[in-house]
CSV table of C-alpha atoms in Angstrom, one decimal:
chain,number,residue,atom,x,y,z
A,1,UNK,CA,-9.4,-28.7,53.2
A,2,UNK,CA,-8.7,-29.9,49.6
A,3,UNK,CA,-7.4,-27.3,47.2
A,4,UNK,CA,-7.5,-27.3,43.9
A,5,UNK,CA,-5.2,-26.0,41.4
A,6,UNK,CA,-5.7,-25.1,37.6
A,7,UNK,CA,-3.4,-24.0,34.9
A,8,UNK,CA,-2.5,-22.3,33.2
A,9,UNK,CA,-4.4,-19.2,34.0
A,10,UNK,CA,-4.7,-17.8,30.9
A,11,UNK,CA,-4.9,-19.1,27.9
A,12,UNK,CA,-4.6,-17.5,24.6
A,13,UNK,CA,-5.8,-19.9,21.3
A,14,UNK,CA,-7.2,-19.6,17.8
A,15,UNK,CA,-10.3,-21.1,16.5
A,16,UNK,CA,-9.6,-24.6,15.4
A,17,UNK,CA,-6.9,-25.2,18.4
A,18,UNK,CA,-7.1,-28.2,20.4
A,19,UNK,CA,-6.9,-27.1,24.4
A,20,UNK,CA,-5.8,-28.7,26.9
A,21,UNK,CA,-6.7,-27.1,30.6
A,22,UNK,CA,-5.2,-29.4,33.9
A,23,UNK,CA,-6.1,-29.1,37.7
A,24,UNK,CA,-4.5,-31.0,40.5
A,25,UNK,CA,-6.1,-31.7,43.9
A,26,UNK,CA,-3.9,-31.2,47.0
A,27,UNK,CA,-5.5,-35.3,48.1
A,28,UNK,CA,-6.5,-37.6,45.8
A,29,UNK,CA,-10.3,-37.4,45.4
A,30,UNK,CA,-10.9,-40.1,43.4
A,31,UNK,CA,-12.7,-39.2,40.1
A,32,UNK,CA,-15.0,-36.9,42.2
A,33,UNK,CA,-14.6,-33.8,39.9
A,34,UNK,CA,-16.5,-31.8,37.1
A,35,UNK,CA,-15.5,-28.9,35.0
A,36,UNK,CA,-17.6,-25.6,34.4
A,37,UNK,CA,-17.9,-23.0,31.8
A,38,UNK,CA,-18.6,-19.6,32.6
A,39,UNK,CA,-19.1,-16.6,30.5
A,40,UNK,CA,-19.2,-12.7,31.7
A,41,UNK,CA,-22.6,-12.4,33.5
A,42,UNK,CA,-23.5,-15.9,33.2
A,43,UNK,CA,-24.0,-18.6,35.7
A,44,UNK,CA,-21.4,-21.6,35.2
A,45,UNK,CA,-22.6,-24.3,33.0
A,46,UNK,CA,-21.7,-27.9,33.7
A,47,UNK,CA,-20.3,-29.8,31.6
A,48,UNK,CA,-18.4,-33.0,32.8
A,49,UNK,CA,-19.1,-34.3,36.0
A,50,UNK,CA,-17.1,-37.9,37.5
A,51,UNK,CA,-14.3,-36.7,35.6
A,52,UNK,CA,-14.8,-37.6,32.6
A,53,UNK,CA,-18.5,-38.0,31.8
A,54,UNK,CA,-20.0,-35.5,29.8
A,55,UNK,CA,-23.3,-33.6,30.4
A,56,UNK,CA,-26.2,-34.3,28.4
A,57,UNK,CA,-26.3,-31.3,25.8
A,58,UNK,CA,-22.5,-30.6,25.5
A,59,UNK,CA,-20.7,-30.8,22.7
A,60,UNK,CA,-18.9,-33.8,22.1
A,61,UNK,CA,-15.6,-31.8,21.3
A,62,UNK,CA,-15.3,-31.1,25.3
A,63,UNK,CA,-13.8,-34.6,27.3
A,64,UNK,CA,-12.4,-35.1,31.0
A,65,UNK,CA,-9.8,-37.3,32.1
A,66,UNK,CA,-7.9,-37.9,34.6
A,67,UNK,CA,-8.5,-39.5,38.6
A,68,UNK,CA,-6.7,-39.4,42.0
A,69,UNK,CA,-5.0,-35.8,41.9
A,70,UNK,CA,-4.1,-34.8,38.3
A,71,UNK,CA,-7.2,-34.2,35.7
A,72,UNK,CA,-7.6,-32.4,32.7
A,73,UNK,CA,-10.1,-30.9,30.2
A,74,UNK,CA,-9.5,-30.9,26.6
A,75,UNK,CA,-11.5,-28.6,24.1
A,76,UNK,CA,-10.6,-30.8,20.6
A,77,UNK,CA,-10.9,-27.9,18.0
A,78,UNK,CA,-11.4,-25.0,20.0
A,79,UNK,CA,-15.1,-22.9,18.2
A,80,UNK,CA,-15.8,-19.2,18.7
A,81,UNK,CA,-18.7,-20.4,21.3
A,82,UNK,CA,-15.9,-21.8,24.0
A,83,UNK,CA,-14.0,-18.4,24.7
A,84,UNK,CA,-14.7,-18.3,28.3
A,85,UNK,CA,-13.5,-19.3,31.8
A,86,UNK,CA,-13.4,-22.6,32.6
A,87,UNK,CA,-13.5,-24.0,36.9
A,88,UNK,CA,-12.6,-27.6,38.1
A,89,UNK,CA,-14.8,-28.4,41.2
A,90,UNK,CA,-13.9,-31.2,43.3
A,91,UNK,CA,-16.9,-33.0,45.5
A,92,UNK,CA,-15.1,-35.8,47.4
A,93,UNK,CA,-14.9,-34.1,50.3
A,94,UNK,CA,-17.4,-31.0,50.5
A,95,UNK,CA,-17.2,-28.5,47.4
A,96,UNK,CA,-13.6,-26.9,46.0
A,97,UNK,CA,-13.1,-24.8,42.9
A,98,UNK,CA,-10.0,-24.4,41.1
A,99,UNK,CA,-9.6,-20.5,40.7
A,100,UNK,CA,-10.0,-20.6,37.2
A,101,UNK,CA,-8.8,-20.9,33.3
A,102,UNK,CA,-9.4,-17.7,30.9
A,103,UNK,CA,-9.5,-19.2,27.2
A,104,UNK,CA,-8.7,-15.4,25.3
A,105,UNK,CA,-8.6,-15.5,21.3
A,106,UNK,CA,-5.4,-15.7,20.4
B,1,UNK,CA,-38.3,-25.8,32.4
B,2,UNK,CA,-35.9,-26.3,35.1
B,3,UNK,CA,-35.7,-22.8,36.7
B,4,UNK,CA,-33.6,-21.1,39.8
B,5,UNK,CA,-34.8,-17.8,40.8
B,6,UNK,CA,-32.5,-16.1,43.5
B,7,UNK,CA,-34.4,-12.8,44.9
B,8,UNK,CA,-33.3,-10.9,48.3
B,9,UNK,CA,-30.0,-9.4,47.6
B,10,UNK,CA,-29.1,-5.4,47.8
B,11,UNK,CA,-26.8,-3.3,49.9
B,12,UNK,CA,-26.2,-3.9,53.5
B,13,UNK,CA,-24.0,-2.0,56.0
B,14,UNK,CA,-21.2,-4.2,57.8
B,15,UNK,CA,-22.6,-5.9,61.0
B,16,UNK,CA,-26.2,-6.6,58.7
B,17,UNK,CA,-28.1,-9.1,57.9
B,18,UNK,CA,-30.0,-10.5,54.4
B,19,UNK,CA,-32.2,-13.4,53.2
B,20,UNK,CA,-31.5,-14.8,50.3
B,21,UNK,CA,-34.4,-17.1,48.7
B,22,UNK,CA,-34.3,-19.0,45.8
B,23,UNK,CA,-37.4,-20.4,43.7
B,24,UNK,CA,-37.0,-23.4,41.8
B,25,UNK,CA,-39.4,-24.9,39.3
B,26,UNK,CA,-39.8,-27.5,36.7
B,27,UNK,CA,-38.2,-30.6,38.8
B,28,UNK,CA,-38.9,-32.3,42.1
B,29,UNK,CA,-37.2,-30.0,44.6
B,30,UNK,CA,-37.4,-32.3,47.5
B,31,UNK,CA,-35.2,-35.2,45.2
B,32,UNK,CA,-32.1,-32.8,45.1
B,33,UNK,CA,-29.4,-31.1,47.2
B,34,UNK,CA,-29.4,-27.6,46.8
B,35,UNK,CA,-26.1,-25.2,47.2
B,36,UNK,CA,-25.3,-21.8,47.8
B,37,UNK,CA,-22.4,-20.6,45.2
B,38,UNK,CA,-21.1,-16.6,45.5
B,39,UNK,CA,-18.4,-14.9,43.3
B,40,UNK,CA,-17.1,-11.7,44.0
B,41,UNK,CA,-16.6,-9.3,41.2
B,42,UNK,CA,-13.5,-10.1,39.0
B,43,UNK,CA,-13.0,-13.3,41.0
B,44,UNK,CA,-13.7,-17.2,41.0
B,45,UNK,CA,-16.7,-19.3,42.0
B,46,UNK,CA,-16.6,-19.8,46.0
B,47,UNK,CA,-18.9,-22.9,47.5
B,48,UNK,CA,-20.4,-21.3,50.2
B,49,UNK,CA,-23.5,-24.1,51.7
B,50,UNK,CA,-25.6,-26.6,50.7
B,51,UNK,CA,-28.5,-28.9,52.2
B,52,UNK,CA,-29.5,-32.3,51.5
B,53,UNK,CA,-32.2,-33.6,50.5
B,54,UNK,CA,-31.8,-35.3,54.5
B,55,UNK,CA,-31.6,-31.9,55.7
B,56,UNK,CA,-28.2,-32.0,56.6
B,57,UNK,CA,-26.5,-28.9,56.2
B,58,UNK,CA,-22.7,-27.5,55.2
B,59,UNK,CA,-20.6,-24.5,55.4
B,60,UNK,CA,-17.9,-22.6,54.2
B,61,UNK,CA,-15.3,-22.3,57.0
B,62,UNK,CA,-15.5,-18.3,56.4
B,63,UNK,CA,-19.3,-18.4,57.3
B,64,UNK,CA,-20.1,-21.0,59.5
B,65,UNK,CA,-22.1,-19.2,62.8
B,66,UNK,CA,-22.9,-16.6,60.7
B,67,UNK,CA,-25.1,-18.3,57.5
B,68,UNK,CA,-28.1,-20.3,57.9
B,69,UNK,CA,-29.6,-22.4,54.7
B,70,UNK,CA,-32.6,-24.1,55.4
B,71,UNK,CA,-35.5,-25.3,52.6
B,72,UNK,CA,-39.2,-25.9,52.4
B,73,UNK,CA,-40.4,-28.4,50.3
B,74,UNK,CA,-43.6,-27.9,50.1
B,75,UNK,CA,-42.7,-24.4,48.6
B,76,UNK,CA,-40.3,-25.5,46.3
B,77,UNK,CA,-37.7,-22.8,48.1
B,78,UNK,CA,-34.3,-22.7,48.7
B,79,UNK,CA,-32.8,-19.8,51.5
B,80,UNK,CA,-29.8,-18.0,53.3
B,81,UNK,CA,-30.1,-16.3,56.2
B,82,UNK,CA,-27.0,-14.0,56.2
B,83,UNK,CA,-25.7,-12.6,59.6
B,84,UNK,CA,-23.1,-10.2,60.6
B,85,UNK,CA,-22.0,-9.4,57.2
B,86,UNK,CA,-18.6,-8.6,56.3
B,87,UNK,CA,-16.9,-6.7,53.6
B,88,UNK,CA,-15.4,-9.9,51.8
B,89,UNK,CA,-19.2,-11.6,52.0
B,90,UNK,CA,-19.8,-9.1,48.7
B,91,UNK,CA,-20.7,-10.9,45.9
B,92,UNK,CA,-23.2,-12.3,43.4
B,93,UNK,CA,-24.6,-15.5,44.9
B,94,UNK,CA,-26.0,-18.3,42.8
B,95,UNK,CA,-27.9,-21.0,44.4
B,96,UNK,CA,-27.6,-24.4,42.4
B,97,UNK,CA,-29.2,-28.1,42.7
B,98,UNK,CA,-27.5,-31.4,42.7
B,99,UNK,CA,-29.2,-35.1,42.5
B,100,UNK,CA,-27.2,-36.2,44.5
B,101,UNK,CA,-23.7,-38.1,45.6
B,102,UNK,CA,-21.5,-38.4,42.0
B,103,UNK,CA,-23.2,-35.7,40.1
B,104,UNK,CA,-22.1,-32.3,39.2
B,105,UNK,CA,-24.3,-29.0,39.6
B,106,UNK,CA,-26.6,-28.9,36.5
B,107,UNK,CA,-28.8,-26.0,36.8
B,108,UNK,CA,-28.1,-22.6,38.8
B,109,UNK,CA,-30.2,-19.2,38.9
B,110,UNK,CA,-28.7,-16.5,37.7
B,111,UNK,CA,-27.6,-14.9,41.0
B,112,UNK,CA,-28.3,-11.9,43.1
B,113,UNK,CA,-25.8,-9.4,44.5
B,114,UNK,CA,-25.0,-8.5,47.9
B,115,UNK,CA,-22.8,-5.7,48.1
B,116,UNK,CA,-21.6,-5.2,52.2
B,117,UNK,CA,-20.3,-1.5,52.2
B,118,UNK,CA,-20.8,0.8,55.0
C-alpha cells in the first residue's frame, strides 16, 4: 500500500503569506497526485490534479509541483477564503490521502 | 449542474447492514468512474471503493467482503451495499466521479452519515 505523508500538520499564517504545504509518497507515483480543500461541513474541492495542473475555476494563486515521491502545494499570498484543510491524494496505484494540512489564521 | 446526491445513511447497530445510493445529474454518468469517500468525525478523507466505467470494482482493505458498489446507468445511480458493519465504519460518506485515468475527483455530493453504534 502507498502512504502518503503531509506536513506540517498545522499551519498557522496571516493574510497575505505565501504557504507552502509538502507530501511525500512512501513509492514513487509518478506525478499521479492532486491536492484538495476542505472546509468544516463541506465536501473537498479539487484543485490540482497530475501534480501540478490546476482545476478549471481555481484561483491562480494555488500551484503544484513536485513528481516521483516529494510534492508540494503552495498558496502565493494566502486570502481569507483559503483557511481550511488541505489533502494530497495519490492515484497511481488505487486511491491514498495524506491525513491532512490545517491552514489556522495566524 | 453537475450534481451528487448521497441518500440512505442513519444509525445501524453493529453486525447491520445499509445502502447507500447516490444520484448524479447534469453529466454523462456512464463516461465516469465513480468512488465512495467516508470521513469519520474530526478525522481525514478515507478512499473507501470505486467502479469504472468497465465495471470493475475496488476496495479498501478494511471493507473488502463486506462492501458492495455496483451502478446502473440507465438510472444515473451510484450505490453501496454495507454488510456487517463495524464501529470504525462510522462516518460521513461522500460518493465522487472521476473521467477517468490522470484526473482528480471533480465533483462529490455532500455526504450522508452512518453512525454504527449499538
Amino acid at each position: 500500500d502507498i502512504q502518503m505523508t503531509q506536513s506540517p500538520s498545522t499551519l498557522s499564517a496571516s493574510v497575505g503569506d505565501r504557504v507552502t504545504i509538502t507530501c511525500r509518497a512512501s513509492q514513487s507515483i509518478n506525478s499521479w497526485l492532486a491536492w484538495y480543500q476542505q472546509k468544516p461541513g463541506k465536501a473537498p474541492k479539487l484543485l490540482i490534479y497530475k501534480a501540478s495542473t490546476l482545476e478549471s475555476g481555481v484561483p491562480s494563486r494555488f500551484s503544484g509541483s513536485g513528481s516521483g515521491t516529494e510534492f508540494t502545494l503552495t498558496i502565493s499570498s494566502l486570502q481569507p477564503d483559503d483557511f481550511a484543510t488541505y489533502y494530497c491524494q495519490q492515484y497511481n496505484t488505487y486511491w491514498t490521502f495524506g491525513q491532512g494540512t490545517k491552514v489556522e489564521i495566524k | 449542474e453537475v450534481q451528487l446526491v448521497e441518500s440512505g445513511g442513519g444509525l445501524v447497530q453493529p453486525g447491520g447492514s445499509l445502502r447507500l445510493s447516490c444520484a448524479a445529474s447534469g453529466f454523462t454518468f456512464s463516461n465516469y468512474d465513480m468512488h465512495w469517500v467516508r470521513q469519520g468525525t474530526g478525522k481525514g478523507l478515507e478512499w473507501v471503493s470505486a467502479i469504472v466505467t468497465a465495471g470493475d470494482t475496488y476496495y479498501l482493505d478494511s471493507v473488502k467482503g463486506r462492501f458492495t458498489v455496483s451502478r446502473e446507468n440507465a438510472k444515473n445511480s451510484l450505490y453501496l451495499q454495507m454488510n456487517n458493519l463495524r464501529a470504525g465504519d462510522t462516518a460521513v460518506y461522500y460518493c465522487t466521479r472521476r473521467l477517468g485515468y490522470g484526473y482528480g475527483f471533480d465533483y462529490w455530493g455532500q455526504g450522508t452519515l452512518v453512525t454504527v453504534s449499538s
